[in-house]
Each structure stands twice: as C-alpha cells, then as structure tokens.
C-alpha cells in the first residue's frame, strides 16, 4: 500500500521533569503518522507511550514538565499554540480514547445524555444531524442492539460496551486523528477482537488516522501497518510490522518478539494430582437482584450456577472467562467477601461459611489475594516497609521491630526487590514493582492458597513473564497453591496446571491445561482458543 502524505509529524520530542531537568524521560522521539494509517506505539510500562500521546494534545501539566521539539499538524507546532487554539484541536481534529472508560464517563449521567451532550457541543443548531450521526455510529459499534441504551448508566454496561460509547463520543466531531491509548487492555480476548474490528471499520468509514498505543504485541501485529518500539523514553526500532516481526534488528526487539512467540506456543506440563485437596467447591449458587424498588426479587439474576471443583495442594488452577462470566463473584466468595446463597465451600474440609473468631482469622491468613490493579490495592500514603509490616504486626506473627524488619527485607528478597525500596512509596514504583510488592504482602502471612484475580492483565508482556516466573518459583519454594483468574488465555497456559472455563456463571469445561488447549470439548472453549491463532 502506498502511504499518503504525513498528517502528523513529531520531530525530536523531548520531555523532562522540572524537578530533574538534566534527565530526559522522553528522549528525541521522531515519527510520522500518515493519512488513513494505523500506526502503533508499543512499549513496557513506564516507557513513555502515554506521555507522547498526551503531549500531542498538550494534556500534560506544564507546572511539572519541560517539553521541547516539534509536533506539526496542519502547519502549526502544537507545542507552541495557546490554550484557546489547542481547545479547537482537541476533539475537533484530534480525539483520544483512554484505557479505562469508567474514569472518563460520568457515573451519575445516563449514557444517552452523555453521548448527546458531546455532539451538541459541536453541532448546537442541528439536532437532525446529531441524531443521524449518533444512529450511524451506534450501528457501526453494534450498540444499537442494546435495549434501552440511552436510559442506562455506565455501571450497567460491560467494559467493552463502555469503550464503544467512548469511541462514539470521541468521533462526535469527525476528527482526522484518533489516539487510542491502551483501549483494550482491561477487556477479555473476544471483546478485544470486537473493539479492534470496530476501530478498523471506523478507520475506513470515518477516514481516520489512528495512533494505537499498546503493550500487547499480538494486538499490534494484527492491527497496525507500522509500529514504533519504545524503551525508557527512547525509540528502539520503528518500521513496517511485517519487517520488524520477521527480522528485528535490535536486541530488545528480538527479546520482545521471542516472548510473544513463547506465548503463542503450547508448552504445557502434565501434572499428576495425588496431593491433598486444599479447597473444594460444591453445588455453589450465587444470586443478585437486578430490579429496583420495595418489591424487588433478590434472586432474579443467577451469577453462579451449580459450581463444583477442587483445588489441590501445589496446584495452579486457571479460571478463564469473559467479562460477566462470574470470575470476580467466585473470587469474592472464596475470599469470604460475599456470602454463599446455596452450596458450600470447604477449606481443608471446613465450611468457610461457618468460620468465625480465631478460625476465621486463621483462614484469612492462609487464603490471600493479588488483584489486577496494584495501585488501587496499595495505600499511597504508606512506605513499602509499612505496607509489608502491617499484616505481620496485626496478626502478631512476629513481635519485635527488628524481627519484623528482617522479615520485610526477606519478603522483598523473595520478590527480587532489595532493602533500598523500604522507604519508597507506591508512586515511586513501576507497575511491575508494585505488583511484586502486592505479591510480597500476600506471602507475608505464610498463606497456603493465593487467589490471583487478573494479577498480570495490566502489565506489558515482558513484565507479565517476569511476574509469572516469580509466582511459579514462589509456588515451589513456599509450597503454595494458586487460583489464577484471568481473561487472557495466553497467560493461563503459561501458569495453569488445570483450567476451568466459565460462561455466564456455569462451568463449561474443566480439564488439564494440555487437554483444554490441544483438544477442547466445549464449543465456547474452542471459540476462545481460536481467537489466539
């Protein structure tokens, strides 16, 4: 395909922190975006991907940053134009879609009003044009099939539906460029594919140029035409996808592509389960109410239906399912965050519903959790030392301050961090370091079972592999069992011994990882695995 003229040119973009101007956090980055092109920027957490995208629209707080270089768009350097003029560019000519739609949507306003308001701003006197444009995009994004969409609030939509609403709002004024900053990271694999197909279709119908920012090599390989690879604010390599994936020049690129290739391979161990059961779930049901008012039926939605499975000592059980399949509800029940409506969960042959007092404290010590977003589960006002020592002190595992500090240093060593991190706060850590801290906190109470709920889904591929390797090493070293909940099948096959597949609250398949990936029995499982290829 012959590329057209550049619509956006970034030349020697550099960004420094005002408090440390000697160090460039973005170092002389240059690239071009062509008309009707999909161009990807890929890199690990902290590589500078989002800083570049926010610089284009002057969204960075200039009290904190020093920016130099040139961002040419329609004959102007966007870095030089004033606030009044950049407002005319934002949304009108260059739009942006972010990773978390729930943080961008107003939780107190109905979806229909939010969409309408975004269009009314640009077409105040043409209600017919607004209605036609919205209906066209609702159809393109497949949101026209949702009953009563306009009257729903954001929390009543799935993550994929929320992201499609954000796409419609971003396209309200027919921009020339769409910046998609990790728009599929938090979504399961089938919804990711839907969003990508929608973006490709919109690129053609809306004559869009797209900058697609991601840490997912698989998505980038399928979606874009050219890509740029960033590491620590510097360009490592850029060019056509097919050339870079076929014959990368740089060592760093070769390493990333090697990890991507490993993710695609099926290389599964066969485990023999003769160990004791550590957890058993029998005939489990969980209901929620979806109706409102005094006469609502508490049991009108079945989130989990007749769930039965075991977890063995030393095993990693992978739990796979799309958004809404019941994964998080199951996690909450196993952690005793919510109650069981029917059936039983046994931990070491004890019903967890009957645990109280000292036995409940012992259960809470022995069953720990690692969540998806480490930033949200860490206290931003506490140091690493305080975060790791808090549980040890509260549960009186150790008494003296010197013993507790020695244990904290030992925990850091377990997750490949050192004593130098003790006085740091969460915001001073990278995404991977935060997740290691969460793992260290989880093992601080000497648990037997850890529930990992989307524990690596927000991390880039190299950090994912580092965390998975760490979890596997800790499992052997500390004789742990894991329930590893994820929507990413490529991650599940790297860590799981057996896999349980959930669909709409029911188990549709439960078998060894090898059998699930090589010869799935259920049509739904086959569909999930087909998306990987």
Tab-separated table of N, CA and C in Angstrom, residues 58-118:
chain	number	residue	atom	x	y	z
A	58	UNK	N	-1.380	18.500	24.348
A	58	UNK	CA	-0.993	19.410	25.430
A	58	UNK	C	-1.796	19.150	26.712
A	59	UNK	N	-1.873	17.871	27.075
A	59	UNK	CA	-2.623	17.481	28.268
A	59	UNK	C	-1.733	17.345	29.504
A	60	UNK	N	-0.418	17.492	29.319
A	60	UNK	CA	0.491	17.392	30.451
A	60	UNK	C	0.473	18.687	31.265
A	61	UNK	N	0.617	18.546	32.559
A	61	UNK	CA	0.668	19.706	33.454
A	61	UNK	C	2.012	20.411	33.281
A	62	UNK	N	1.974	21.609	32.699
A	62	UNK	CA	3.211	22.309	32.374
A	62	UNK	C	3.927	22.833	33.621
A	63	UNK	N	3.305	22.711	34.778
A	63	UNK	CA	3.998	23.064	36.022
A	63	UNK	C	5.011	21.987	36.410
A	64	UNK	N	4.844	20.796	35.824
A	64	UNK	CA	5.704	19.668	36.185
A	64	UNK	C	6.695	19.272	35.097
A	65	UNK	N	6.407	19.671	33.834
A	65	UNK	CA	7.204	19.172	32.713
A	65	UNK	C	7.845	20.293	31.899
A	66	UNK	N	8.975	19.955	31.283
A	66	UNK	CA	9.626	20.803	30.281
A	66	UNK	C	9.585	20.035	28.969
A	67	UNK	N	8.976	20.624	27.931
A	67	UNK	CA	8.806	19.930	26.655
A	67	UNK	C	9.487	20.723	25.550
A	68	UNK	N	10.242	20.016	24.714
A	68	UNK	CA	10.875	20.645	23.550
A	68	UNK	C	10.666	19.767	22.329
A	69	UNK	N	10.902	20.329	21.156
A	69	UNK	CA	10.705	19.597	19.911
A	69	UNK	C	9.618	20.239	19.073
A	70	UNK	N	9.045	19.458	18.176
A	70	UNK	CA	8.071	19.991	17.233
A	70	UNK	C	6.999	18.944	16.956
A	71	UNK	N	5.731	19.314	17.106
A	71	UNK	CA	4.616	18.432	16.731
A	71	UNK	C	3.814	19.175	15.675
A	72	UNK	N	4.061	18.837	14.422
A	72	UNK	CA	3.459	19.550	13.298
A	72	UNK	C	2.110	18.946	12.914
A	73	UNK	N	1.086	19.805	12.923
A	73	UNK	CA	-0.257	19.394	12.499
A	73	UNK	C	-0.914	20.594	11.813
A	74	UNK	N	-1.279	20.409	10.570
A	74	UNK	CA	-1.921	21.457	9.764
A	74	UNK	C	-1.123	22.773	9.781
A	75	UNK	N	0.196	22.623	9.625
A	75	UNK	CA	1.056	23.802	9.507
A	75	UNK	C	1.413	24.478	10.810
A	76	UNK	N	0.989	23.923	11.948
A	76	UNK	CA	1.286	24.521	13.257
A	76	UNK	C	2.068	23.555	14.129
A	77	UNK	N	2.932	24.112	14.973
A	77	UNK	CA	3.574	23.329	16.014
A	77	UNK	C	2.644	23.335	17.228
A	78	UNK	N	2.027	22.188	17.513
A	78	UNK	CA	1.034	22.119	18.589
A	78	UNK	C	1.624	22.499	19.945
A	79	UNK	N	2.924	22.350	20.095
A	79	UNK	CA	3.557	22.709	21.367
A	79	UNK	C	3.589	24.218	21.588
A	80	UNK	N	3.472	24.984	20.485
A	80	UNK	CA	3.576	26.450	20.590
A	80	UNK	C	2.233	27.167	20.666
A	81	UNK	N	1.148	26.486	20.247
A	81	UNK	CA	-0.126	27.216	20.186
A	81	UNK	C	-0.719	27.376	21.576
A	82	UNK	N	-1.502	28.422	21.776
A	82	UNK	CA	-2.025	28.750	23.105
A	82	UNK	C	-3.216	27.867	23.480
A	83	UNK	N	-3.667	28.020	24.727
A	83	UNK	CA	-4.732	27.179	25.264
A	83	UNK	C	-6.024	27.302	24.456
A	84	UNK	N	-6.362	28.515	24.040
A	84	UNK	CA	-7.597	28.724	23.278
A	84	UNK	C	-7.595	27.960	21.975
A	85	UNK	N	-6.452	27.942	21.286
A	85	UNK	CA	-6.372	27.258	19.997
A	85	UNK	C	-6.245	25.742	20.142
A	86	UNK	N	-5.570	25.284	21.198
A	86	UNK	CA	-5.457	23.835	21.385
A	86	UNK	C	-6.826	23.242	21.696
A	87	UNK	N	-7.713	24.016	22.333
A	87	UNK	CA	-9.079	23.542	22.584
A	87	UNK	C	-9.813	23.268	21.281
A	88	UNK	N	-9.486	24.038	20.221
A	88	UNK	CA	-10.117	23.825	18.920
A	88	UNK	C	-9.588	22.576	18.222
A	89	UNK	N	-8.399	22.133	18.645
A	89	UNK	CA	-7.812	20.912	18.069
A	89	UNK	C	-8.343	19.683	18.808
A	90	UNK	N	-8.377	19.763	20.135
A	90	UNK	CA	-8.840	18.630	20.947
A	90	UNK	C	-10.286	18.285	20.606
A	91	UNK	N	-10.511	17.035	20.287
A	91	UNK	CA	-11.871	16.595	19.980
A	91	UNK	C	-12.302	16.949	18.576
A	92	UNK	N	-12.072	18.190	18.166
A	92	UNK	CA	-12.480	18.610	16.821
A	92	UNK	C	-11.668	17.924	15.730
A	93	UNK	N	-10.352	17.915	15.932
A	93	UNK	CA	-9.469	17.381	14.886
A	93	UNK	C	-8.646	16.188	15.353
A	94	UNK	N	-8.320	16.163	16.631
A	94	UNK	CA	-7.596	15.026	17.209
A	94	UNK	C	-8.350	14.587	18.462
A	95	UNK	N	-8.827	13.353	18.471
A	95	UNK	CA	-9.569	12.825	19.625
A	95	UNK	C	-8.770	11.718	20.293
A	96	UNK	N	-9.172	11.405	21.515
A	96	UNK	CA	-8.433	10.402	22.285
A	96	UNK	C	-9.390	9.485	23.036
A	97	UNK	N	-9.067	8.205	23.042
A	97	UNK	CA	-9.803	7.209	23.828
A	97	UNK	C	-8.811	6.569	24.787
A	98	UNK	N	-9.183	6.506	26.074
A	98	UNK	CA	-8.259	6.033	27.100
A	98	UNK	C	-8.542	4.588	27.482
A	99	UNK	N	-7.641	4.044	28.331
A	99	UNK	CA	-7.718	2.648	28.747
A	99	UNK	C	-8.955	2.357	29.591
A	100	UNK	N	-9.275	3.241	30.533
A	100	UNK	CA	-10.363	2.990	31.478
A	100	UNK	C	-11.571	3.862	31.162
A	101	UNK	N	-12.568	3.336	30.452
A	101	UNK	CA	-13.730	4.154	30.113
A	101	UNK	C	-14.520	4.622	31.335
A	102	UNK	N	-14.499	3.832	32.421
A	102	UNK	CA	-15.273	4.220	33.605
A	102	UNK	C	-14.748	5.509	34.238
A	103	UNK	N	-13.455	5.796	34.058
A	103	UNK	CA	-12.913	7.038	34.614
A	103	UNK	C	-13.221	8.227	33.710
A	104	UNK	N	-13.578	7.963	32.453
A	104	UNK	CA	-13.880	9.048	31.511
A	104	UNK	C	-15.376	9.326	31.407
A	105	UNK	N	-16.202	8.341	31.724
A	105	UNK	CA	-17.652	8.521	31.674
A	105	UNK	C	-18.159	9.062	33.011
A	106	UNK	N	-19.180	9.889	32.951
A	106	UNK	CA	-19.785	10.436	34.168
A	106	UNK	C	-20.697	9.372	34.787
A	107	UNK	N	-20.364	8.882	35.995
A	107	UNK	CA	-21.148	7.782	36.571
A	107	UNK	C	-22.567	8.177	36.965
A	108	UNK	N	-22.838	9.485	37.060
A	108	UNK	CA	-24.164	9.942	37.505
A	108	UNK	C	-25.066	10.348	36.341
A	109	UNK	N	-24.557	10.247	35.109
A	109	UNK	CA	-25.337	10.693	33.945
A	109	UNK	C	-25.643	9.511	33.024
A	110	UNK	N	-26.869	9.468	32.516
A	110	UNK	CA	-27.268	8.381	31.625
A	110	UNK	C	-26.475	8.447	30.318
A	111	UNK	N	-26.292	7.262	29.714
A	111	UNK	CA	-25.466	7.134	28.510
A	111	UNK	C	-25.982	8.012	27.374
A	112	UNK	N	-27.283	7.994	27.153
A	112	UNK	CA	-27.854	8.779	26.059
A	112	UNK	C	-27.533	10.258	26.187
A	113	UNK	N	-27.647	10.781	27.407
A	113	UNK	CA	-27.373	12.204	27.629
A	113	UNK	C	-25.898	12.518	27.419
A	114	UNK	N	-25.007	11.599	27.863
A	114	UNK	CA	-23.569	11.838	27.691
A	114	UNK	C	-23.189	11.877	26.218
A	115	UNK	N	-23.730	10.957	25.447
A	115	UNK	CA	-23.434	10.950	24.008
A	115	UNK	C	-23.986	12.207	23.351
A	116	UNK	N	-25.240	12.536	23.686
A	116	UNK	CA	-25.881	13.701	23.071
A	116	UNK	C	-25.133	14.988	23.405
A	117	UNK	N	-24.716	15.143	24.664
A	117	UNK	CA	-24.006	16.362	25.083
A	117	UNK	C	-22.705	16.542	24.313
A	118	UNK	N	-21.992	15.423	24.054
A	118	UNK	CA	-20.726	15.524	23.333
A	118	UNK	C	-20.942	15.997	21.897
